[in-house]
PDB file of C-alpha atoms in Angstrom:
ATOM      1  CA  PRO Z 403     156.083   4.740 124.537  1.00 74.00           C
ATOM      2  CA  HIS Z 404     155.878   2.755 127.700  1.00 85.00           C
ATOM      3  CA  THR Z 405     154.706  -0.761 128.529  1.00 85.00           C
ATOM      4  CA  THR Z 406     151.610   0.677 130.112  1.00 85.00           C
ATOM      5  CA  ASP Z 407     150.695   2.280 126.734  1.00 88.00           C
ATOM      6  CA  ASP Z 408     150.745  -1.164 125.196  1.00 92.00           C
ATOM      7  CA  ILE Z 409     148.652  -2.453 128.115  1.00 92.00           C
ATOM      8  CA  TYR Z 410     146.051   0.284 127.441  1.00 91.00           C
ATOM      9  CA  ALA Z 411     146.012  -0.616 123.712  1.00 92.00           C
ATOM     10  CA  LEU Z 412     145.535  -4.340 124.589  1.00 94.00           C
ATOM     11  CA  GLY Z 413     142.645  -3.404 126.948  1.00 92.00           C
ATOM     12  CA  ALA Z 414     140.989  -1.285 124.223  1.00 92.00           C
ATOM     13  CA  THR Z 415     141.367  -4.087 121.702  1.00 94.00           C
ATOM     14  CA  LEU Z 416     139.952  -6.730 124.033  1.00 94.00           C
ATOM     15  CA  TYR Z 417     137.085  -4.294 124.969  1.00 91.00           C
ATOM     16  CA  ASP Z 418     136.284  -3.804 121.249  1.00 92.00           C
ATOM     17  CA  LEU Z 419     136.337  -7.594 120.633  1.00 92.00           C
ATOM     18  CA  LEU Z 420     134.017  -8.347 123.518  1.00 92.00           C
ATOM     19  CA  THR Z 421     131.557  -5.380 122.954  1.00 91.00           C
ATOM     20  CA  THR Z 422     131.760  -4.878 119.225  1.00 89.00           C
ATOM     21  CA  ARG Z 423     132.713  -1.194 119.758  1.00 88.00           C
ATOM     22  CA  PRO Z 424     135.849   0.565 121.079  1.00 89.00           C
ATOM     23  CA  PRO Z 425     135.605   2.132 124.550  1.00 90.00           C
ATOM     24  CA  PHE Z 426     134.968   5.575 122.952  1.00 86.00           C
ATOM     25  CA  TYR Z 427     133.357   5.780 119.571  1.00 83.00           C
ATOM     26  CA  THR Z 428     130.978   8.765 119.560  1.00 81.00           C
ATOM     27  CA  GLY Z 429     131.350  12.443 120.318  1.00 79.00           C
ATOM     28  CA  ASP Z 430     134.713  14.066 120.831  1.00 83.00           C
ATOM     29  CA  VAL Z 431     136.658  10.796 121.082  1.00 81.00           C
ATOM     30  CA  TYR Z 432     139.984  12.545 121.723  1.00 81.00           C
ATOM     31  CA  THR Z 433     138.686  14.429 124.756  1.00 83.00           C
ATOM     32  CA  MET Z 434     136.888  11.364 126.016  1.00 83.00           C
ATOM     33  CA  VAL Z 435     140.030   9.186 125.779  1.00 82.00           C
ATOM     34  CA  GLN Z 436     141.905  11.750 127.756  1.00 82.00           C
ATOM     35  CA  ASN Z 437     139.386  12.488 130.479  1.00 83.00           C
ATOM     36  CA  ALA Z 438     136.333  10.187 130.654  1.00 84.00           C
ATOM     37  CA  PRO Z 439     136.314   6.728 132.101  1.00 85.00           C
ATOM     38  CA  ALA Z 440     135.246   3.942 129.677  1.00 88.00           C
ATOM     39  CA  PRO Z 441     131.814   2.438 130.341  1.00 87.00           C
ATOM     40  CA  THR Z 442     132.189  -1.006 131.941  1.00 90.00           C
ATOM     41  CA  ILE Z 443     131.914  -3.980 129.648  1.00 90.00           C
ATOM     42  CA  SER Z 444     128.655  -5.026 131.364  1.00 91.00           C
ATOM     43  CA  GLN Z 445     127.129  -1.578 130.641  1.00 90.00           C
ATOM     44  CA  ARG Z 446     128.229  -1.730 127.006  1.00 89.00           C
ATOM     45  CA  LEU Z 447     126.881  -5.263 126.564  1.00 89.00           C
ATOM     46  CA  ALA Z 448     123.547  -4.233 128.050  1.00 90.00           C
ATOM     47  CA  GLU Z 449     123.496  -1.055 125.809  1.00 89.00           C
ATOM     48  CA  PHE Z 450     123.781  -3.153 122.710  1.00 87.00           C
ATOM     49  CA  ALA Z 451     121.750  -6.112 123.953  1.00 89.00           C
ATOM     50  CA  LEU Z 452     124.666  -8.486 123.536  1.00 88.00           C
ATOM     51  CA  ALA Z 453     124.543 -11.809 125.321  1.00 86.00           C
ATOM     52  CA  ASN Z 454     128.296 -12.309 125.822  1.00 84.00           C
ATOM     53  CA  GLU Z 455     129.136 -13.777 129.154  1.00 88.00           C
ATOM     54  CA  VAL Z 456     132.416 -12.161 130.357  1.00 89.00           C
ATOM     55  CA  PRO Z 457     133.897 -13.573 133.544  1.00 89.00           C
ATOM     56  CA  PRO Z 458     134.244 -10.923 136.304  1.00 89.00           C
ATOM     57  CA  GLN Z 459     138.012 -11.158 136.542  1.00 90.00           C
ATOM     58  CA  VAL Z 460     138.326 -10.612 132.801  1.00 91.00           C
ATOM     59  CA  GLU Z 461     136.078  -7.542 132.889  1.00 92.00           C
ATOM     60  CA  SER Z 462     137.963  -6.052 135.885  1.00 93.00           C
ATOM     61  CA  THR Z 463     141.365  -6.783 134.235  1.00 93.00           C
ATOM     62  CA  ILE Z 464     140.268  -5.110 130.925  1.00 93.00           C
ATOM     63  CA  MET Z 465     138.895  -2.105 132.803  1.00 93.00           C
ATOM     64  CA  ALA Z 466     142.163  -1.845 134.774  1.00 94.00           C
ATOM     65  CA  CYS Z 467     144.055  -1.831 131.435  1.00 92.00           C
ATOM     66  CA  LEU Z 468     141.867   1.162 130.419  1.00 92.00           C
ATOM     67  CA  ALA Z 469     142.628   3.179 133.555  1.00 91.00           C
ATOM     68  CA  LYS Z 470     143.489   6.846 132.762  1.00 89.00           C
ATOM     69  CA  ASP Z 471     146.430   6.900 135.172  1.00 90.00           C
ATOM     70  CA  PRO Z 472     149.230   4.638 133.842  1.00 89.00           C
ATOM     71  CA  THR Z 473     150.235   3.742 137.436  1.00 91.00           C
ATOM     72  CA  GLU Z 474     146.764   2.160 137.907  1.00 92.00           C
ATOM     73  CA  ARG Z 475     147.198  -0.151 134.922  1.00 92.00           C
ATOM     74  CA  PRO Z 476     148.908  -3.557 135.140  1.00 92.00           C
ATOM     75  CA  ALA Z 477     152.623  -2.887 135.007  1.00 91.00           C
ATOM     76  CA  ASP Z 478     153.533  -5.807 132.753  1.00 89.00           C
ATOM     77  CA  THR Z 479     152.209  -8.946 131.139  1.00 86.00           C
ATOM     78  CA  ALA Z 480     153.052 -11.024 134.144  1.00 86.00           C
ATOM     79  CA  THR Z 481     150.810  -8.833 136.335  1.00 89.00           C
ATOM     80  CA  LEU Z 482     148.138  -8.938 133.557  1.00 89.00           C
ATOM     81  CA  SER Z 483     148.336 -12.778 133.489  1.00 87.00           C
ATOM     82  CA  ALA Z 484     148.017 -12.945 137.307  1.00 87.00           C
ATOM     83  CA  MET Z 485     144.910 -10.721 137.140  1.00 89.00           C
ATOM     84  CA  LEU Z 486     143.277 -12.800 134.413  1.00 86.00           C
ATOM     85  CA  PHE Z 487     144.109 -16.176 136.120  1.00 83.00           C
ATOM     86  CA  PRO Z 488     144.052 -15.523 139.915  1.00 81.00           C
ATOM     87  CA  ASN Z 489     145.485 -18.405 142.071  1.00 80.00           C
ATOM     88  CA  GLU Z 490     146.278 -20.503 138.978  1.00 76.00           C
ATOM     89  CA  ALA Z 491     148.661 -20.796 136.118  1.00 72.00           C
ATOM     90  CA  PRO Z 492     147.325 -19.787 132.711  1.00 68.00           C
ATOM     91  CA  PRO Z 493     145.958 -22.689 130.713  1.00 72.00           C
ATOM     92  CA  PRO Z 494     148.315 -24.201 128.176  1.00 78.00           C
ATOM     93  CA  PRO Z 495     147.513 -23.574 124.608  1.00 80.00           C
ATOM     94  CA  PRO Z 496     145.241 -26.220 123.025  1.00 83.00           C
ATOM     95  CA  PRO Z 497     147.033 -28.832 120.901  1.00 80.00           C
ATOM     96  CA  PRO Z 498     146.715 -28.344 117.189  1.00 78.00           C
ATOM     97  CA  GLU Z 499     143.919 -30.170 115.410  1.00 80.00           C
ATOM     98  CA  TYR Z 500     145.083 -33.389 113.740  1.00 74.00           C
ATOM     99  CA  ILE Z 501     145.063 -33.162 109.985  1.00 70.00           C
ATOM    100  CA  PRO Z 502     146.197 -36.353 108.268  1.00 70.00           C
ATOM    101  CA  GLU Z 503     147.225 -34.460 105.090  1.00 67.00           C
ATOM    102  CA  MET Z 504     149.691 -32.426 107.152  1.00 65.00           C
ATOM    103  CA  GLU Z 505     151.514 -35.542 108.322  1.00 65.00           C
ATOM    104  CA  SER Z 506     155.238 -35.517 107.340  1.00 64.00           C
ATOM    105  CA  VAL Z 507     156.374 -37.979 104.729  1.00 54.00           C
ATOM    106  CA  PHE Z 508     159.386 -38.572 106.956  1.00 58.00           C
ATOM    107  CA  ALA Z 509     157.124 -40.067 109.655  1.00 66.00           C
ATOM    108  CA  GLU Z 510     156.719 -43.205 107.513  1.00 68.00           C
ATOM    109  CA  PRO Z 511     159.268 -45.578 106.106  1.00 71.00           C
ATOM    110  CA  LEU Z 512     160.798 -44.486 102.806  1.00 72.00           C
ATOM    111  CA  GLU Z 513     159.429 -47.549 101.020  1.00 77.00           C
ATOM    112  CA  LYS Z 514     155.841 -46.666 101.886  1.00 79.00           C
ATOM    113  CA  THR Z 515     156.297 -43.135 100.654  1.00 75.00           C
ATOM    114  CA  GLN Z 516     157.883 -44.385  97.446  1.00 76.00           C
ATOM    115  CA  GLN Z 517     155.031 -46.767  96.824  1.00 81.00           C
ATOM    116  CA  TYR Z 518     152.468 -44.031  97.465  1.00 79.00           C
ATOM    117  CA  LEU Z 519     154.187 -41.760  94.962  1.00 75.00           C
ATOM    118  CA  GLU Z 520     154.304 -44.473  92.315  1.00 76.00           C
ATOM    119  CA  ASP Z 521     150.609 -45.265  92.800  1.00 79.00           C
ATOM    120  CA  ASN Z 522     149.376 -41.682  92.836  1.00 77.00           C
ATOM    121  CA  LEU Z 523     151.569 -39.630  90.555  1.00 71.00           C
ATOM    122  CA  PRO Z 524     150.602 -39.278  86.889  1.00 66.00           C
ATOM    123  CA  ASP Z 525     152.668 -40.963  84.221  1.00 61.00           C
ATOM    124  CA  GLU Z 526     155.898 -39.196  83.312  1.00 62.00           C
ATOM    125  CA  VAL Z 527     155.241 -35.911  81.796  1.00 53.00           C
ATOM    126  CA  THR Z 528     157.313 -34.873  78.829  1.00 51.00           C
ATOM    127  CA  ASP Z 529     157.583 -31.320  77.792  1.00 57.00           C
ATOM    128  CA  TRP Z 530     157.272 -29.967  74.269  1.00 58.00           C
ATOM    129  CA  TRP Z 531     161.004 -29.466  73.863  1.00 58.00           C
ATOM    130  CA  GLY Z 532     161.824 -33.038  74.715  1.00 64.00           C
ATOM    131  CA  THR Z 533     159.249 -34.522  72.290  1.00 67.00           C
ATOM    132  CA  GLN Z 534     160.463 -32.572  69.208  1.00 68.00           C
ATOM    133  CA  SER Z 535     163.074 -33.789  66.682  1.00 76.00           C
ATOM    134  CA  ALA Z 536     166.550 -32.208  66.866  1.00 77.00           C
ATOM    135  CA  ASP Z 537     165.961 -30.377  63.514  1.00 79.00           C
ATOM    136  CA  ARG Z 538     162.741 -28.819  64.702  1.00 80.00           C
ATOM    137  CA  ARG Z 539     164.287 -27.824  67.980  1.00 79.00           C
ATOM    138  CA  ASP Z 540     167.224 -26.191  66.195  1.00 84.00           C
ATOM    139  CA  LEU Z 541     164.925 -24.288  63.832  1.00 88.00           C
ATOM    140  CA  THR Z 542     162.872 -23.046  66.794  1.00 86.00           C
ATOM    141  CA  LEU Z 543     166.008 -21.897  68.597  1.00 88.00           C
ATOM    142  CA  VAL Z 544     167.347 -20.035  65.513  1.00 92.00           C
ATOM    143  CA  ILE Z 545     163.966 -18.262  65.010  1.00 94.00           C
ATOM    144  CA  CYS Z 546     163.856 -17.190  68.657  1.00 92.00           C
ATOM    145  CA  LEU Z 547     167.407 -15.892  68.456  1.00 94.00           C
ATOM    146  CA  LEU Z 548     166.631 -13.932  65.259  1.00 95.00           C
ATOM    147  CA  ILE Z 549     163.521 -12.393  66.846  1.00 94.00           C
ATOM    148  CA  ALA Z 550     165.589 -11.397  69.902  1.00 94.00           C
ATOM    149  CA  MET Z 551     168.382  -9.897  67.736  1.00 94.00           C
ATOM    150  CA  LEU Z 552     165.886  -7.903  65.681  1.00 92.00           C
ATOM    151  CA  SER Z 553     164.132  -6.677  68.826  1.00 90.00           C
ATOM    152  CA  ALA Z 554     167.492  -5.559  70.304  1.00 90.00           C
ATOM    153  CA  GLU Z 555     168.423  -3.718  67.061  1.00 87.00           C
ATOM    154  CA  LEU Z 556     165.077  -1.881  66.950  1.00 82.00           C
ATOM    155  CA  LEU Z 557     165.391  -0.876  70.619  1.00 84.00           C
ATOM    156  CA  TYR Z 558     168.958   0.295  70.042  1.00 82.00           C
ATOM    157  CA  SER Z 559     167.931   2.308  66.958  1.00 79.00           C
ATOM    158  CA  PHE Z 560     164.990   3.877  68.809  1.00 76.00           C
ATOM    159  CA  ILE Z 561     167.211   4.885  71.711  1.00 79.00           C
ATOM    160  CA  THR Z 562     170.014   6.299  69.609  1.00 79.00           C
ATOM    161  CA  HIS Z 563     167.758   8.259  67.229  1.00 71.00           C
ATOM    162  CA  LYS Z 564     165.544   9.453  70.080  1.00 68.00           C
ATOM    163  CA  GLY Z 565     162.391   7.984  68.726  1.00 60.00           C
ATOM    164  CA  LYS Z 566     162.762   9.230  65.174  1.00 64.00           C
ATOM    165  CA  VAL Z 567     163.339   5.815  63.619  1.00 56.00           C
ATOM    166  CA  PHE Z 568     159.885   5.516  62.109  1.00 60.00           C
ATOM    167  CA  LYS Z 569     159.960   9.123  60.872  1.00 62.00           C
ATOM    168  CA  THR Z 570     163.356   8.505  59.199  1.00 58.00           C
ATOM    169  CA  ILE Z 571     162.019   5.346  57.540  1.00 57.00           C
ATOM    170  CA  GLN Z 572     158.973   7.248  56.177  1.00 59.00           C
ATOM    171  CA  GLU Z 573     161.138  10.155  54.868  1.00 62.00           C
ATOM    172  CA  THR Z 574     163.642   7.950  53.123  1.00 59.00           C
ATOM    173  CA  PRO Z 575     162.724   7.642  49.394  1.00 59.00           C
ATOM    174  CA  PHE Z 576     162.283   4.201  48.009  1.00 59.00           C
ATOM    175  CA  PHE Z 577     165.502   3.153  46.233  1.00 55.00           C
ATOM    176  CA  SER Z 578     165.187   1.485  42.937  1.00 55.00           C
ATOM    177  CA  PRO Z 579     168.215   0.916  40.717  1.00 55.00           C
ATOM    178  CA  PHE Z 580     166.015   0.849  37.571  1.00 53.00           C
ATOM    179  CA  PHE Z 581     164.863   4.480  37.759  1.00 48.00           C
TER     180      PHE Z 581
END
């Protein structure tokens, strides 16, 4: 891949964005991409009755990006930028929109942030574990441990007996010392 391949891809993407269709979209697209020149943006806009106003230098730059011969395409992004903005520097990016909620808490004094948190946070939330008595917590912990141990034993038995655990249980006669 070469830089001019990326320039072609950028031109095709911009063409598609401005005209709602890629440069070649019907017929034998592979052959057309290799041999046929792309219709100009003005032709494509007229074909689909689109009212997009594309500045002439933008159209000519995009069409240069779509040139079949890579040597006729802009060589790099600096050349591309110079073609898009002749005799001037490209405009700076617009400043981001101000969103008060995105303001950093560090931009304000710590006391103001602390007061905001005290006024707006809900009362202290206690979890279930903290509200239970020690005896109930201990009982819950013991039950959870027993369930975990029983599950581990069943898993171990299942693995070591290759899935025959339940069959073995069913085949084992009921033991009664009184018979």
